[in-house]
Coordinates of C-alpha atoms in Angstrom, one line a residue:
Chain E
A500 CA 171.0 50.4 142.7
A501 CA 168.2 48.9 140.4
G502 CA 165.6 52.0 138.8
V503 CA 162.6 52.2 137.8
I504 CA 161.9 50.4 134.5
Q505 CA 159.9 51.2 131.9
S506 CA 158.6 49.8 128.3
P507 CA 158.4 50.1 125.8
R508 CA 160.9 52.7 125.4
H509 CA 159.6 54.1 122.5
L510 CA 156.0 53.3 121.0
I511 CA 154.2 54.4 117.8
K512 CA 150.3 54.2 117.5
E513 CA 148.1 55.5 114.7
K514 CA 144.8 57.5 116.3
R515 CA 142.2 55.3 117.6
E516 CA 144.7 52.3 118.2
T517 CA 145.2 51.4 122.1
A518 CA 148.6 51.0 123.5
T519 CA 149.8 49.6 127.4
L520 CA 152.6 50.7 128.9
K521 CA 154.7 48.8 131.9
C522 CA 156.0 50.1 135.0
Y523 CA 158.1 48.3 137.4
P524 CA 159.1 50.1 140.5
I525 CA 162.4 50.0 142.6
P526 CA 162.3 46.6 144.7
R527 CA 160.4 47.3 148.0
H528 CA 158.4 50.4 146.8
D529 CA 155.1 49.8 146.9
T530 CA 153.8 53.4 145.6
V531 CA 153.6 53.8 141.9
Y532 CA 153.2 57.2 139.9
W533 CA 151.9 57.9 136.3
Y534 CA 153.5 61.4 134.8
Q535 CA 152.7 62.6 131.3
Q536 CA 154.6 65.2 130.0
G537 CA 154.2 66.9 126.9
P538 CA 157.0 68.7 124.6
G539 CA 158.4 71.8 126.2
Q540 CA 155.7 71.0 129.4
D541 CA 156.2 69.8 132.8
P542 CA 154.9 66.6 134.3
Q543 CA 151.9 66.5 134.6
F544 CA 150.4 63.8 137.4
L545 CA 148.0 61.1 136.0
I546 CA 147.2 58.6 138.5
S547 CA 148.6 56.8 141.5
F548 CA 148.6 53.2 143.6
Y549 CA 149.6 52.2 146.7
E550 CA 149.2 48.8 147.6
K551 CA 147.1 47.6 144.5
M552 CA 144.7 49.9 144.9
Q553 CA 144.2 53.3 143.5
S554 CA 145.3 56.1 145.9
D555 CA 144.5 59.4 143.9
K556 CA 143.9 60.8 140.4
G557 CA 144.8 63.7 138.5
S558 CA 144.4 64.5 134.9
I559 CA 143.7 61.3 133.8
P560 CA 141.4 60.8 130.4
D561 CA 138.4 58.5 130.9
R562 CA 140.0 56.5 127.7
F563 CA 143.0 56.3 129.6
S564 CA 142.9 53.5 132.7
A565 CA 145.7 52.0 134.9
Q566 CA 145.9 49.5 137.6
Q567 CA 148.8 48.1 139.6
F568 CA 149.4 44.4 140.1
S569 CA 150.6 41.9 143.1
D570 CA 154.0 42.5 142.0
Y571 CA 154.1 46.2 142.5
H572 CA 154.2 46.5 138.5
S573 CA 151.8 48.8 136.8
E574 CA 150.4 49.3 133.5
L575 CA 149.2 52.5 132.1
N576 CA 146.4 51.2 129.1
M577 CA 145.1 54.0 126.6
S578 CA 142.8 53.6 124.1
S579 CA 141.4 55.4 121.3
L580 CA 144.4 56.8 121.0
E581 CA 144.6 60.6 120.0
L582 CA 147.3 63.0 118.3
G583 CA 147.4 65.1 121.7
D584 CA 148.3 62.0 123.4
S585 CA 151.6 61.8 121.9
A586 CA 154.0 62.5 124.9
L587 CA 156.8 61.2 127.2
Y588 CA 155.3 59.0 130.0
F589 CA 156.5 58.5 133.0
C590 CA 156.3 56.1 136.0
A591 CA 157.6 57.0 139.3
S592 CA 157.9 54.8 142.7
S593 CA 158.4 55.6 145.8
P594 CA 158.5 53.7 149.3
G595 CA 155.4 54.0 150.6
P596 CA 152.6 56.9 149.9
N597 CA 154.0 58.8 153.1
S598 CA 157.4 58.9 151.7
Y599 CA 157.3 62.2 149.0
E600 CA 160.2 61.3 147.1
Q601 CA 159.7 59.9 143.9
Y602 CA 162.0 58.2 141.7
F603 CA 161.1 58.3 138.3
G604 CA 161.8 56.0 135.4
P605 CA 163.3 56.8 132.0
G606 CA 160.0 57.0 130.5
T607 CA 157.8 55.7 127.4
R608 CA 157.6 58.1 124.3
L609 CA 154.5 57.6 123.0
T610 CA 154.2 58.8 119.2
V611 CA 150.7 58.9 117.6
T612 CA 150.1 59.7 114.3
Chain N
R1283 CA 148.8 81.8 137.8
K1284 CA 150.4 78.7 138.1
E1285 CA 150.7 77.2 141.7
V1286 CA 154.1 76.9 141.2
E1287 CA 156.3 79.4 139.4
Q1288 CA 159.9 79.5 138.3
D1289 CA 161.7 82.0 136.1
P1290 CA 162.3 79.5 132.8
G1291 CA 165.7 81.2 131.9
P1292 CA 167.9 80.3 130.4
F1293 CA 170.5 81.1 132.8
N1294 CA 173.4 81.0 131.3
V1295 CA 176.9 81.0 133.3
P1296 CA 180.6 80.1 133.3
E1297 CA 181.9 77.3 134.6
G1298 CA 182.7 78.1 138.1
A1299 CA 180.4 80.3 138.8
T1300 CA 177.6 80.3 141.8
V1301 CA 173.9 80.9 140.5
A1302 CA 171.1 81.0 142.5
F1303 CA 167.2 80.1 141.4
N1304 CA 164.1 80.8 143.2
C1305 CA 160.6 79.5 142.8
T1306 CA 157.3 80.2 144.4
Y1307 CA 154.3 78.8 145.4
S1308 CA 150.9 79.7 145.8
N1309 CA 149.1 77.0 148.4
S1310 CA 150.3 77.9 152.1
A1311 CA 149.3 74.2 152.7
S1312 CA 152.4 72.8 150.3
Q1313 CA 154.1 70.5 152.7
S1314 CA 156.9 68.9 151.1
F1315 CA 159.6 70.2 148.6
F1316 CA 161.9 69.3 146.0
W1317 CA 164.4 70.1 143.3
Y1318 CA 164.5 68.0 140.5
R1319 CA 167.0 68.2 137.4
Q1320 CA 166.0 66.8 134.2
D1321 CA 167.9 66.3 130.9
C1322 CA 166.4 67.0 127.6
R1323 CA 164.4 63.9 127.0
K1324 CA 165.3 62.4 130.0
E1325 CA 163.2 61.4 133.1
P1326 CA 163.6 64.0 136.0
K1327 CA 165.9 63.2 138.8
L1328 CA 165.6 64.1 142.4
L1329 CA 168.4 66.1 143.0
M1330 CA 167.7 67.1 146.8
S1331 CA 164.7 68.0 149.3
V1332 CA 164.3 71.0 150.7
Y1333 CA 163.6 71.7 154.5
S1334 CA 162.8 75.0 156.5
S1335 CA 166.3 74.3 158.5
G1336 CA 168.3 74.7 155.0
N1337 CA 170.4 71.8 153.6
E1338 CA 173.3 71.4 151.8
D1339 CA 174.5 68.6 149.2
G1340 CA 178.1 69.2 148.0
R1341 CA 177.8 72.2 145.9
F1342 CA 174.0 72.5 146.1
T1343 CA 172.2 74.3 149.1
A1344 CA 168.5 74.8 149.4
Q1345 CA 166.2 76.8 151.1
L1346 CA 162.7 76.9 152.3
N1347 CA 161.1 80.2 153.2
R1348 CA 157.6 79.3 154.6
A1349 CA 156.4 82.9 155.2
S1350 CA 157.3 84.4 151.7
Q1351 CA 156.3 80.9 150.0
Y1352 CA 159.7 80.1 147.9
I1353 CA 162.4 77.7 147.9
S1354 CA 165.8 78.5 146.2
L1355 CA 168.5 76.6 144.8
L1356 CA 172.5 77.8 145.2
I1357 CA 174.7 75.9 142.9
R1358 CA 178.2 76.7 143.9
D1359 CA 181.3 76.3 141.5
S1360 CA 179.0 75.1 138.4
K1361 CA 180.6 72.7 136.3
L1362 CA 179.2 72.1 132.7
S1363 CA 177.7 68.9 133.7
D1364 CA 175.1 71.1 135.7
S1365 CA 173.5 72.3 132.7
A1366 CA 170.3 70.9 132.7
T1367 CA 166.4 72.0 133.8
Y1368 CA 165.9 72.5 137.4
L1369 CA 162.2 71.6 138.4
C1370 CA 160.8 72.8 141.6
V1371 CA 158.4 70.3 142.9
V1372 CA 156.0 71.0 145.8
T1373 CA 153.6 67.9 147.4
Y1374 CA 150.9 68.5 149.6
S1375 CA 149.0 66.5 152.4
S1376 CA 148.3 63.9 149.4
A1377 CA 151.6 62.5 148.1
S1378 CA 150.0 61.8 144.9
K1379 CA 149.6 65.9 144.6
I1380 CA 152.9 66.6 143.4
I1381 CA 152.7 70.3 141.4
F1382 CA 155.8 70.5 139.3
G1383 CA 156.9 73.8 138.2
S1384 CA 158.0 74.8 134.3
G1385 CA 161.6 74.5 135.3
T1386 CA 164.5 76.8 135.3
R1387 CA 166.9 76.0 131.8
L1388 CA 170.4 76.5 133.1
S1389 CA 173.5 76.1 130.6
I1390 CA 177.6 76.1 131.7
R1391 CA 180.0 77.4 129.3
P1392 CA 182.9 76.8 129.4

């Protein structure tokens, strides 16, 4: 079965650079969530989208922004990167905002040097 | 105090043993409950939803106790492949408000 696709899988950036992470949800899933998981931490919710509109916001820094496109893929844009942004970034999708079951992608490992 | 708390473990049990974890949550408005498993440096994978009536999937049984605000996961006849971190997940009225526990590490030894 098709799963959530994230790209790139690994990304190395320097401080103050920008990064864009992409997420392609499971087909027919219209809701996308972004999470940040630091080393030894549990995933922290950043932001979510339903039908191309932001549906909820968590602990997403102002330096980050995200959007969902007409084909339901989503991009997380990160600017002025800091060392503390180094983490695994997961995207998850679900078949609707009222479905609480979320399916996670393999993640993008971002390293900021 | 975290909204969702789990014993971090590690639980180190022999193959074939039965092991149980608990997870407590502090917000009584919590609506949906799940167990995810996460292997090292991999994504969380949905293991099972947890219902008030309890539910079973093969060797795995999950229970929800709303009165005491905890959920449990029981693994019978544990296999080496069950070694992972088990994350308790609680959601509220907004599906986006999803709170992860810090996870319980399980290690199955031969």
